[in-house]
Amino acid sequence: MRTQVGIIGAGPAGLLLAHLLHLRGVSSVVLELRSREYVERRVRAGVLEQGTVDTLVEAGVADRLLREGLRHHGIELRYGGAGHRVAFEDLVPGRAITVYGQQEVVKDLIAARLSYGGDIRFEVEDVAVHDIGTASPYITFGDERLDCDFLAGCDGFHGISRRAIPEGVLTEYERDYPFAWLGILARVKPSSEELIYARDDRGFALHSMRSPEISRFYLQVGPDERLEEWPDERVWAELKARLETVPGFTLATGEIIERGVTPMRSYVAEPMQYGRLYLAGDAAHIVPPTGAKGLNLAVADVRVLTEALARFYEDGTTDLLDGYSETCLSRVWRAQHFSWWMTTLLHTFDSDDAYGRRLQRSHLDYVTSSRAAATTLAENYVGLPFDRP
């Protein structure tokens, strides 16, 4: 087989790249290790920046998102027995976030690709990339070979793409946090119309949602926490202890339908390209979920890569391809800082560190009392425009 761009990974990055390239007349084949059912059911982040929503609308794949997504114009920071709303409509007019599950974005992109006969292969085995430093790279999988002009590694942190880059080429930056998130999905109506980020001495908690009937919650727990140590009764008791800290707020409880523990870490690989291989999304960088940036960074990468590849096929120039990594990394590091900042602002690091707790309280007071500080949070949370890093 031959195609112009071979894409490894059928997550949001790979599927959106394939769709955007199709709109620009560039052919691609998408290869995915997992089954279609698995990738469509895999629950991940659900907060879409303004620019991500705009990109999906422009690409013609947002009908269901606009119909079912929950548009939010603010978030609440809850600490010290009070809630403080960060009002996006006032601080960054015209920009907001939309709550719409990542798996729903994946479903929409798969449906769009299949509607025009795009080539996507699920459950492929023994995927390997070859000759990535040459002008004739190719992919092998099973007993087949796919020749390409370019390769896009969109296969996540544990995928094969980044590991195919020769040793010594990449500089890797990483940080592990001394806690994890216990996340649950519950069949219960949200107790708040907007997301609540709660800082409590017991640990961080997040109240989110997926639909008018389904809520999403997170608890800060130990890095080696085991799910069997968290029966339903303990989960709800701890959520209540951390969220029912303001007068008049009662947390609704219900059936827990899914749960999992997510490690908290930051990672960046530089450069995000080698030869004819270009990394996008989690294959190149990951962030702690506190800032809701993972999926949105993948979309930003894909926008840059689409334009670079389309320009190459239009006029043969490689300046955008040559500058892909530098362009993406300016935004990646801004998101890394924001995610680190939100994480350190809201989590308990050491219960005996009174000095650290007072610093956190001072910073929270500043963010909730200073328009300039609140604007910094708001514009980073809803996503910087794409004409900025």
mmCIF file of N, CA, C and O in Angstrom, residues 12 44 69 72 200:
data_model
loop_
_atom_site.group_PDB
_atom_site.id
_atom_site.type_symbol
_atom_site.label_atom_id
_atom_site.label_comp_id
_atom_site.label_asym_id
_atom_site.label_seq_id
_atom_site.Cartn_x
_atom_site.Cartn_y
_atom_site.Cartn_z
ATOM 1 N N PRO A 12 -7.880 11.148 19.483
ATOM 2 C CA PRO A 12 -8.279 12.437 18.912
ATOM 3 C C PRO A 12 -7.231 13.044 17.986
ATOM 4 O O PRO A 12 -7.573 13.600 16.941
ATOM 5 N N ARG A 44 -11.885 9.630 28.853
ATOM 6 C CA ARG A 44 -10.756 10.509 29.079
ATOM 7 C C ARG A 44 -11.292 11.897 29.407
ATOM 8 O O ARG A 44 -12.423 12.055 29.821
ATOM 9 N N GLY A 69 -23.055 19.171 23.974
ATOM 10 C CA GLY A 69 -22.004 19.683 24.838
ATOM 11 C C GLY A 69 -22.528 20.718 25.823
ATOM 12 O O GLY A 69 -23.487 21.450 25.532
ATOM 13 N N HIS A 72 -19.709 26.208 29.332
ATOM 14 C CA HIS A 72 -19.534 26.834 30.638
ATOM 15 C C HIS A 72 -18.800 28.164 30.499
ATOM 16 O O HIS A 72 -17.825 28.269 29.758
ATOM 17 N N ASP A 200 -8.676 21.621 49.910
ATOM 18 C CA ASP A 200 -9.021 21.285 51.280
ATOM 19 C C ASP A 200 -7.811 20.635 51.930
ATOM 20 O O ASP A 200 -6.993 20.002 51.256
#
